[in-house]
Short mmCIF file of C-alpha atoms and ligand atoms in Angstrom, two decimals:
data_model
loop_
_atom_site.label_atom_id
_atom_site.label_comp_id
_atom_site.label_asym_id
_atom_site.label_seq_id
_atom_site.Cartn_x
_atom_site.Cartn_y
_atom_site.Cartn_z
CA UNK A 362 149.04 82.36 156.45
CA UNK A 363 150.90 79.30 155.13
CA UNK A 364 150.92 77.86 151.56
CA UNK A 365 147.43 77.24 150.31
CA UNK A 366 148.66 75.88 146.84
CA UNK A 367 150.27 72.63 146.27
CA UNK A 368 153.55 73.83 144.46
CA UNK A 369 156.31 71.95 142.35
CA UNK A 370 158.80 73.94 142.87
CA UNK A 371 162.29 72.96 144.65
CA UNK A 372 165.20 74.67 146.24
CA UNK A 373 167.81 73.58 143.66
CA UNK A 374 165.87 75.45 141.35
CA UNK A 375 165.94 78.89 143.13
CA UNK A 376 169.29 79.51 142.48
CA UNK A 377 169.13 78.25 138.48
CA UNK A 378 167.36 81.29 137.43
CA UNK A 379 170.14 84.44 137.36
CA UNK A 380 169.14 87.31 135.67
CA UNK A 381 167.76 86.28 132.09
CA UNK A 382 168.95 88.86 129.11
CA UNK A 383 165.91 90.92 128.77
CA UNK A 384 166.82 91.01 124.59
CA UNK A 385 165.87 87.60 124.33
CA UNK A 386 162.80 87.05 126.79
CA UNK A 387 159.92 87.83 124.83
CA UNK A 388 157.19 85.94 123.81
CA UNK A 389 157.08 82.48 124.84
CA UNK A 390 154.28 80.84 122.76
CA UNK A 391 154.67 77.75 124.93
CA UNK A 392 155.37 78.53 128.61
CA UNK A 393 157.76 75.90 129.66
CA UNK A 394 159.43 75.75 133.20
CA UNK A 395 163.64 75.54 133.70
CA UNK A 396 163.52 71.81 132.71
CA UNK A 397 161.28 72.33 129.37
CA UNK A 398 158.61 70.74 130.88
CA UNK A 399 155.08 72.07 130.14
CA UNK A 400 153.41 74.54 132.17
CA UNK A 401 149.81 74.31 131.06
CA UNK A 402 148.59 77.48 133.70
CA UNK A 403 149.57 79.94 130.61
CA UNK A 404 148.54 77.63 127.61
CA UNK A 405 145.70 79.65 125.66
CA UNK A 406 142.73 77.00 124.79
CA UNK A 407 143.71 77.17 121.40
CA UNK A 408 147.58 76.26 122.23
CA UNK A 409 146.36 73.72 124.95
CA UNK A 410 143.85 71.75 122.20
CA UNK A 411 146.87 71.75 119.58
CA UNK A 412 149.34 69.66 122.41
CA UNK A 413 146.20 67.69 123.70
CA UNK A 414 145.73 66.26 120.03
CA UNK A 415 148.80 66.12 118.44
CA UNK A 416 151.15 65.75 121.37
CA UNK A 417 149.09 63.58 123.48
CA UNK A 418 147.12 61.68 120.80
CA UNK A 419 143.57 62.95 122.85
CA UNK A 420 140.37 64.44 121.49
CA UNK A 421 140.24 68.50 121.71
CA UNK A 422 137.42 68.67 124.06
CA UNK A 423 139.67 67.57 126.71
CA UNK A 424 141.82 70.57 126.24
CA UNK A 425 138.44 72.43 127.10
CA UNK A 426 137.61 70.70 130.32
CA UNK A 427 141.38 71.29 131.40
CA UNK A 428 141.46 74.99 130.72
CA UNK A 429 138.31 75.16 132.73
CA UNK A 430 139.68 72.93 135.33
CA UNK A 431 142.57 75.07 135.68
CA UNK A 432 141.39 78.88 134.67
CA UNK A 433 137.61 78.85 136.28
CA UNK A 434 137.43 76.33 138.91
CA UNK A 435 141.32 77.58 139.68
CA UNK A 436 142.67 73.74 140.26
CA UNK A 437 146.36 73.55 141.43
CA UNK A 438 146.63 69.78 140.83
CA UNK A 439 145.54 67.44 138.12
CA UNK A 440 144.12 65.07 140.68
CA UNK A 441 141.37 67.99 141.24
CA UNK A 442 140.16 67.33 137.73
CA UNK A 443 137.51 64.49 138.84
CA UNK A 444 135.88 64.56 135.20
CA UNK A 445 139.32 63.48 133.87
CA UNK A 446 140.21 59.89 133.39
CA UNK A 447 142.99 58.57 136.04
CA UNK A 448 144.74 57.33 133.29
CA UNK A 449 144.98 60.56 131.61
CA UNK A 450 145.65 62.37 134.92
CA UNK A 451 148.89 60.36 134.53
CA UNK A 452 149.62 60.84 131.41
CA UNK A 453 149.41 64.52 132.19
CA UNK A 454 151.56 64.74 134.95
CA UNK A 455 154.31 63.07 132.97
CA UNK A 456 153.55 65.30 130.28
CA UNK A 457 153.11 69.17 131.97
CA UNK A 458 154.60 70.14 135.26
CA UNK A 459 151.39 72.53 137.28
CA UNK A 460 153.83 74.89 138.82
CA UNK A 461 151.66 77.68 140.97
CA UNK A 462 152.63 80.18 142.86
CA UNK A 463 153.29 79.87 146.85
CA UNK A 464 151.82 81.91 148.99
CA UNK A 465 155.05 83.28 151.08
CA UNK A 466 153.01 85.84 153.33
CA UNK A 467 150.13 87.82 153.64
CA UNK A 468 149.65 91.16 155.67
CA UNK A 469 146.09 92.48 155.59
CA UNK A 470 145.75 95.98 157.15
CA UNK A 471 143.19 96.53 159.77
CA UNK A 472 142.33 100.02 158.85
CA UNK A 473 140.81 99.45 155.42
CA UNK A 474 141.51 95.00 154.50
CA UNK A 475 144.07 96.05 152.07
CA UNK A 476 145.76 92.20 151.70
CA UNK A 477 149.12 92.32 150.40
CA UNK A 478 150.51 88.99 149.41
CA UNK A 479 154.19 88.08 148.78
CA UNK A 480 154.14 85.11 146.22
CA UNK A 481 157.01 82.97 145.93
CA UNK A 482 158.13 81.94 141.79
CA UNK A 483 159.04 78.32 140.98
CA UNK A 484 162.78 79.58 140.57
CA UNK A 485 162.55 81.13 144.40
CA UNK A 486 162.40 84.90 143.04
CA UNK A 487 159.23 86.47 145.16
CA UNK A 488 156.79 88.95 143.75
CA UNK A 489 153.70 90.90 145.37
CA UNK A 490 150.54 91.22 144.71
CA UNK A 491 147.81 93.62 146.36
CA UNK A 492 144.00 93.31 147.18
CA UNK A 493 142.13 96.17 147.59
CA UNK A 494 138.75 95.92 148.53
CA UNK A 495 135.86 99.05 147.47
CA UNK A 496 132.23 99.13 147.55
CA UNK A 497 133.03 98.84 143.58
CA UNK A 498 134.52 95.56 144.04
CA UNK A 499 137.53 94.20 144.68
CA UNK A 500 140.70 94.93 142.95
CA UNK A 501 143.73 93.66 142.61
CA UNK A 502 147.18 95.16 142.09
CA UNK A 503 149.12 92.49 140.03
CA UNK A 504 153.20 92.73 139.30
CA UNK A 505 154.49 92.16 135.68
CA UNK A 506 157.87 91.62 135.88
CA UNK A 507 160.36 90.33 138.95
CA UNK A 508 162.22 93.62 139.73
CA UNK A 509 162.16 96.41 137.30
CA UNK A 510 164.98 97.90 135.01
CA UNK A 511 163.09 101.64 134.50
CA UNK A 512 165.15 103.28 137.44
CA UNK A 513 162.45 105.31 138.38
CA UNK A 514 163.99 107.55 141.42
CA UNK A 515 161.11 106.92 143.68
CA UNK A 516 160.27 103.68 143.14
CA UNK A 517 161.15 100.57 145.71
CA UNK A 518 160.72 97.85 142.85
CA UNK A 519 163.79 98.75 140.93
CA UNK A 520 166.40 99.43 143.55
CA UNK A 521 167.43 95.75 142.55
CA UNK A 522 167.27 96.21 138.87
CA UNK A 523 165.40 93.34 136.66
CA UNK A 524 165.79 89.89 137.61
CA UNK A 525 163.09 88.52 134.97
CA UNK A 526 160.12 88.91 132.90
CA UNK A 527 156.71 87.37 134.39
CA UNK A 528 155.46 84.30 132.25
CA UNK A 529 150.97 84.92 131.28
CA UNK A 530 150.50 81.94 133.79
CA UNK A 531 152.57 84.14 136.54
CA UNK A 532 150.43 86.89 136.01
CA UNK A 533 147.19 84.91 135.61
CA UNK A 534 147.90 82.87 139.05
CA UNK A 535 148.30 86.14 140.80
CA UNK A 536 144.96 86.68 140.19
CA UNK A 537 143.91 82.85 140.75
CA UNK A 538 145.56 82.24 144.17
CA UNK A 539 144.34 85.70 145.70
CA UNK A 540 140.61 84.57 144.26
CA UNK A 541 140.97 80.91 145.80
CA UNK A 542 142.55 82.80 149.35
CA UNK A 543 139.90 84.84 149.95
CA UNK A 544 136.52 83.20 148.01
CA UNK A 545 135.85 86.49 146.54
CA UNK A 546 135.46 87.62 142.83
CA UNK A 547 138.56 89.55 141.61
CA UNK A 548 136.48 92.37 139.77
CA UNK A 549 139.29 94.52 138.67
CA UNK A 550 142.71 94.49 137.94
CA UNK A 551 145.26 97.05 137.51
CA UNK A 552 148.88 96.34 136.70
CA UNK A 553 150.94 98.33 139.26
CA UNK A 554 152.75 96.44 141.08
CA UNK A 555 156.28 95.49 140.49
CA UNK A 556 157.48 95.65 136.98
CA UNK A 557 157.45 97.72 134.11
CA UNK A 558 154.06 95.96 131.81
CA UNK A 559 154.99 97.48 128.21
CA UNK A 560 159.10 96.16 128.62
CA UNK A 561 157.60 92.72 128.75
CA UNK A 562 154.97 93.37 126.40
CA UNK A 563 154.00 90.05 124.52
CA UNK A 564 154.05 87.54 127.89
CA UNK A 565 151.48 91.00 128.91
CA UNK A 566 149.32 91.19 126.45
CA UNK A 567 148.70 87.57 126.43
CA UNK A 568 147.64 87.63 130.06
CA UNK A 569 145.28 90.37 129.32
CA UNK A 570 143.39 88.00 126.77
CA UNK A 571 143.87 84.88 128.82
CA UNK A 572 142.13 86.67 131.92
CA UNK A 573 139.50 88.28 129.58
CA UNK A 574 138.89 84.46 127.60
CA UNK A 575 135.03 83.51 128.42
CA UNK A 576 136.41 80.27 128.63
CA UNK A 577 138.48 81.45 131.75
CA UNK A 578 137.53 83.88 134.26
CA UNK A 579 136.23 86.43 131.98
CA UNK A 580 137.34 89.49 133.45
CA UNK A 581 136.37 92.42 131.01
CA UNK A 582 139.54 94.57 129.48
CA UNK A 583 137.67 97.65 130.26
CA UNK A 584 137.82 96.66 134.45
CA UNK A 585 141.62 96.28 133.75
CA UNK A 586 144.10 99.33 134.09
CA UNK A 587 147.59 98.94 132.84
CA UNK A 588 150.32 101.37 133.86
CA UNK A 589 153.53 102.35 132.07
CA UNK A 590 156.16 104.38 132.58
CA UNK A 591 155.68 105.56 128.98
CA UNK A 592 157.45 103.55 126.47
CA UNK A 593 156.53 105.22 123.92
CA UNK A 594 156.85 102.62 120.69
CA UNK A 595 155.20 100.00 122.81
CA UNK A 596 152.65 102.01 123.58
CA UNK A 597 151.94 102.68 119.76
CA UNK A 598 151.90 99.00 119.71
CA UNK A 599 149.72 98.21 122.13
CA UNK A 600 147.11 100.57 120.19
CA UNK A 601 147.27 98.56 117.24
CA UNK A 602 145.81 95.52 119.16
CA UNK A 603 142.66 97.50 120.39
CA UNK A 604 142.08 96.29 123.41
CA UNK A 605 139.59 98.15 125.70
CA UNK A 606 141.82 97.81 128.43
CA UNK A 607 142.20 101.69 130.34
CA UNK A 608 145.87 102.85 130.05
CA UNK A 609 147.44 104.87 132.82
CA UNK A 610 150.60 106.78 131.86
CA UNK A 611 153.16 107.85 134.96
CA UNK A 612 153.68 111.57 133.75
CA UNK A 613 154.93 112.68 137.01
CA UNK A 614 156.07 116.20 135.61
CA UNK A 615 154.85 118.68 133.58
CA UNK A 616 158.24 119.02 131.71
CA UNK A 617 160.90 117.05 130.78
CA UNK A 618 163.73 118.86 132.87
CA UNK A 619 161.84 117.75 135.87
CA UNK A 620 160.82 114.47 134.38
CA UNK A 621 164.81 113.36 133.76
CA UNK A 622 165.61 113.95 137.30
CA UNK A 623 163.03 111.44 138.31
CA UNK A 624 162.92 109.01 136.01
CA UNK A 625 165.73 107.87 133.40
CA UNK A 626 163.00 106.94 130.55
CA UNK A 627 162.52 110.65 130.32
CA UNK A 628 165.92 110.55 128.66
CA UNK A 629 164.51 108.72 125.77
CA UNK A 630 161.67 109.51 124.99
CA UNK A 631 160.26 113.61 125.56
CA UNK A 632 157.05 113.77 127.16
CA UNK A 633 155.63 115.57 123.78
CA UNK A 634 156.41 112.30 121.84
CA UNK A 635 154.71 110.82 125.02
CA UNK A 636 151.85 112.48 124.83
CA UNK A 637 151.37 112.45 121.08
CA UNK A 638 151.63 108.17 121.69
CA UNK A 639 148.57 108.77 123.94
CA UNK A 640 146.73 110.79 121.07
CA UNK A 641 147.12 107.53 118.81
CA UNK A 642 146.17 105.28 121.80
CA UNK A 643 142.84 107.49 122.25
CA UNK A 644 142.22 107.69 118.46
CA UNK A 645 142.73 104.08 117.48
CA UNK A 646 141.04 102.39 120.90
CA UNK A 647 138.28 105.22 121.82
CA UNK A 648 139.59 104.74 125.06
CA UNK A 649 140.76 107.93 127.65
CA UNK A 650 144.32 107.96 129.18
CA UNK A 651 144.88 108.54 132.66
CA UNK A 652 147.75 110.34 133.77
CA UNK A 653 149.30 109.45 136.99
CA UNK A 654 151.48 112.27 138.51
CA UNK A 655 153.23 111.20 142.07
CA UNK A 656 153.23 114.35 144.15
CA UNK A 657 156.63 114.65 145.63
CA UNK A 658 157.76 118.08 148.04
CA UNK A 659 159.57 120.38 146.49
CA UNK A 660 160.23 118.45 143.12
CA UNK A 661 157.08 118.18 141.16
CA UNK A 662 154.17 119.89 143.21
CA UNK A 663 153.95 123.56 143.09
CA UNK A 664 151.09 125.47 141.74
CA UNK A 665 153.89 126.63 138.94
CA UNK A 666 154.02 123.00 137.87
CA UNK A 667 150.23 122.43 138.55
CA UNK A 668 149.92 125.05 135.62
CA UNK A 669 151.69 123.50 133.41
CA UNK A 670 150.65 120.35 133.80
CA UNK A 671 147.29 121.49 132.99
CA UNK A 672 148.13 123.79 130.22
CA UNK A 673 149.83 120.69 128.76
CA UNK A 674 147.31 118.13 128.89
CA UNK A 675 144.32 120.25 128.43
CA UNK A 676 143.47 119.31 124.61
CA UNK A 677 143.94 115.85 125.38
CA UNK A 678 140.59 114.06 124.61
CA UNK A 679 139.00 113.55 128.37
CA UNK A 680 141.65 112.93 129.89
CA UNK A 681 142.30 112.25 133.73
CA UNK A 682 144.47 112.64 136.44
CA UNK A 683 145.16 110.24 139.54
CA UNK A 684 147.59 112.49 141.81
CA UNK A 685 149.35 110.24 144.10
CA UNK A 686 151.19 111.60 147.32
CA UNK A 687 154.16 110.03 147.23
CA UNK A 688 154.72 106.82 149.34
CA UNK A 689 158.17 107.27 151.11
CA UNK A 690 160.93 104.96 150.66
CA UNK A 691 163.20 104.77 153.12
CA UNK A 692 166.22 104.66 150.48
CA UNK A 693 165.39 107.68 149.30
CA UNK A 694 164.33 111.49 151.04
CA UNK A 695 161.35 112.27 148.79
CA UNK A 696 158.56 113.03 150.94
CA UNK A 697 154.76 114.10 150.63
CA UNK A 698 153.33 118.05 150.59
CA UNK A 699 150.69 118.90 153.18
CA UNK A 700 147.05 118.26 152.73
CA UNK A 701 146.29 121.91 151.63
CA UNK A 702 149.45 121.97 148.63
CA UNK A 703 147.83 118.56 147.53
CA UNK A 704 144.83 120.19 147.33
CA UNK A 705 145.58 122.92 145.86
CA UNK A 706 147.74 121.25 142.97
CA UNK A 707 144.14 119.61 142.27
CA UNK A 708 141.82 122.48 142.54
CA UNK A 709 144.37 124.19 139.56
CA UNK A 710 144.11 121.27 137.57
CA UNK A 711 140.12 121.47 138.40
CA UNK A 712 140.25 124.96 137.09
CA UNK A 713 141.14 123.91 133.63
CA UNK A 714 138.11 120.92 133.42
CA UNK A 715 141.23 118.50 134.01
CA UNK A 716 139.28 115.23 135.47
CA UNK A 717 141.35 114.53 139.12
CA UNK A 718 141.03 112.04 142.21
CA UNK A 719 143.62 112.02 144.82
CA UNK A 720 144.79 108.75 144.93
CA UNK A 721 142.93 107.08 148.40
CA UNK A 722 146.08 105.42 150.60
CA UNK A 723 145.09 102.00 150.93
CA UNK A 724 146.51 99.26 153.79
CA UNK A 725 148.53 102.72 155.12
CA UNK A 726 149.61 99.94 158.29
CA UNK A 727 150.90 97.13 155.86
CA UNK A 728 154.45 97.79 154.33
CA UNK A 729 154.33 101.02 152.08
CA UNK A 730 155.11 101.44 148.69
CA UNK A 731 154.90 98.98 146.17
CA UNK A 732 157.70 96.83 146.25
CA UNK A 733 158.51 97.33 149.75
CA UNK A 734 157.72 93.72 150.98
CA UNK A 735 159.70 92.05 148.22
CA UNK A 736 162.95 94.45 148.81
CA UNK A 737 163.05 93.31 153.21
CA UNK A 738 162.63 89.70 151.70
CA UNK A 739 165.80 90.11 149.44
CA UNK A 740 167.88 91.78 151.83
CA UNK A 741 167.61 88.90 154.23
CA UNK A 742 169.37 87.00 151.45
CA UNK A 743 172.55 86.91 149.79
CA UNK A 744 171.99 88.12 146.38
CA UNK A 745 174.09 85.77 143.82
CA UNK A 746 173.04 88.93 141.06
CA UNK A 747 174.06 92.19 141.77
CA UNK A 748 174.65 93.85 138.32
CA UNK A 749 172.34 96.05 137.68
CA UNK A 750 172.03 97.31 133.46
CA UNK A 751 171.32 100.77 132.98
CA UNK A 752 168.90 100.92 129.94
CA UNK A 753 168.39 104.59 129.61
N1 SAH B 114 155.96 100.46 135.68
C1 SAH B 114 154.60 100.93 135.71
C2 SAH B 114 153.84 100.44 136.95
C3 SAH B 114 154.48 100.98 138.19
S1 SAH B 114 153.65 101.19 139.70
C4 SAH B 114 154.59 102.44 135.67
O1 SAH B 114 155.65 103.04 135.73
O2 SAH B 114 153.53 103.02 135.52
C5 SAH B 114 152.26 102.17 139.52
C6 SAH B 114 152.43 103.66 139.85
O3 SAH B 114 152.98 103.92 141.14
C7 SAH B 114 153.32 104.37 138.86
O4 SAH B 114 152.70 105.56 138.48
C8 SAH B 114 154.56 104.64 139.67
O5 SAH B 114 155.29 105.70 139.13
C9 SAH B 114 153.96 104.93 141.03
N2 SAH B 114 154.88 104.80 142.16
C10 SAH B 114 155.91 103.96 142.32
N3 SAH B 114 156.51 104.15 143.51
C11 SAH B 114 155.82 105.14 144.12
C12 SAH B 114 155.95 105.78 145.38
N4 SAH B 114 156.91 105.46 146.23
N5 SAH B 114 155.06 106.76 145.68
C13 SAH B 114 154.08 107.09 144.79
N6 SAH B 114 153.91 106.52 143.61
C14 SAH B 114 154.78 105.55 143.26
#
């Protein structure tokens, strides 16, 4: 399991990259590396034709073979592109720097061929990415952001706090490099890995048009799931763009009592402004919310709270739940109820026409919990970063 990509990256740029202010790490309309130089990899067509032409002095339907070079037949070098002059190959590599993701390590699970990959950034941060294969097709678990700054309780991904935002080619090449790996169609694509999606919301919503482009891999929005913690203005905003992308919101409790001592975002925003934010979702996309509600013992899963979940989510238009036994961490003491209280918590649910699936445990012999793999990589190391910002 050794690097399949041909990467520019170099160790003086690992340790560059500190922790970038998340106030000012929005949108970047051109996705340039540490040096400025071009990154084409998340260049929409449109952005890529307006540097070809007036940057480059070349005709516009180069842009096009490019983008296809790069975002169907998944090229990691310019030399790949054989309908491309060698003059302008050179031209190119002066001009745009094709940094790709490195394939750091790969554990696929012999119980079920769950392939969890840890991907190594250009500035030496790591991220992971999961491949889950069904008789549906394969999916794949993408992260959005390097770390996470949400401070959910149970989580492994944001034990370290944020170290920085995902660029749209970051998130695309997830996708790329697993495709290329394996030879397989990516079918689906949720965004659940590390990373909170909506608190780096314009480099996201980029990536969902970029992966849904016909003139890249054409993924459709409605075989891609995007989960949030539940931020509730972005969520408004993400409404207005219609996308028919499914959104899953982590609920995890039934009130917001129990919701604060689990996760800090509770403190902002109350799950009934929450839930009204998935009312405008539904009404302005046509598309149902899922709720995902981790089951932890003793916190979040008796049938008291299974009630009011359900009496609380009931009107909501078709709604659905994913219940998820929690996935220990070994940081923390949560743990999972038996069989029979998971099922029970879902037959209440059942009782009120709530929609629920028990989440399947996929690559159970592979490192846990999301985030897992990244955290033993970063404790091998001496962190230069250790501040961690409290947001909520
Ligand atoms: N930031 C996004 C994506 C996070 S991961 C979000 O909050 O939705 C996807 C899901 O896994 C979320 O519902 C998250 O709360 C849940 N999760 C994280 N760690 C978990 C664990 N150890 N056990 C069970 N679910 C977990």
């Amino acid at each position: 399991s050794n690097d399949t990509t041909s990467s520019a990256d170099s160790e003086e740029q690992s340790n560059e990259m500190g922790s970038q202010s998340p106030q000012s790490d929005g949108a970047q309309s051109l996705e340039t590396n540490d040096n400025n130089i071009l990154n084409p990899n998340g260049e929409s067509l449109d952005e890529l034709k307006k540097i070809l032409t007036d940057e480059l002095g070349e005709k516009a339907f180069r842009a096009t073979q490019i983008y296809r070079w790069l975002h169907v037949a998944l090229c990691t070098s310019f030399d790949e592109m054989t309908n491309i002059s060698a003059s302008l190959r050179e031209k190119l590599k002066e001009h745009f720097e094709l940094s790709c993701l490195v394939k750091e390590q790969l554990q696929v699970s012999k119980i079920d061929g769950t392939a969890k990959y840890l991907f190594r950034l250009s500035d030496g941060n790591r991220i992971e990415s999961v491949l889950m294969k069904y008789k549906h097709g394969n999916s794949v678990c993408i992260s959005s952001q390097a770390g996470c700054r949400m401070g959910c309780k149970f989580c492994a991904s944001t034990l370290d706090g944020l170290a920085r935002n995902l660029l749209p080619g970051e998130m695309l090449d997830q996708i790329y490099r697993i495709q290329a790996d394996t030879g397989e169609r990516v079918d689906n694509i949720v965004i659940m890995g590390c990373g909170e999606p909506l608190d780096n919301f314009d480099n996201v919503t980029k990536f969902l048009r970029m992966i849904s482009d016909e003139n890249g891999l054409n993924i459709s929005q409605r075989n891609i799931t995007v989960s949030t913690c539940g931020l509730v203005p972005k969520i408004r905003e993400l409404a207005e763009l219609n996308l028919q992308i499914t959104l899953a919101i982590s609920l995890h409790a039934p009130n917001d009592d129990i919701r604060k001592t689990i996760m800090p975002v509770a403190n902002k925003y109350s799950i009934e402004e929450l839930l009204s934010a998935c009312e405008y979702y539904f009404k302005k996309t046509g598309r149902r919310i899922t709720f995902e509600y981790s089951l932890i013992n003793g916190v979040n899963d008796s049938l008291k709270e299974a009630k009011e979940l359900a009496e609380r989510i009931k009107h909501i238009n078709g709604s659905h739940v994913n219940l998820i036994p929690i996935n220990p961490i070994k940081e923390r003491t949560f743990k999972q109820g038996t069989q029979e209280e998971i099922s029970e918590f879902k037959k209440l649910l059942e009782k009120y026409k709530i929609n629920v699936t028990i989440r399947r445990e996929m690559g159970r012999d592979i490192q846990g919990a999301c985030g897992q793999l990244r955290k033993s990589y970063s404790e091998q190391e001496t962190r230069t970063n250790d501040e961690k910002e409290e947001i909520f």
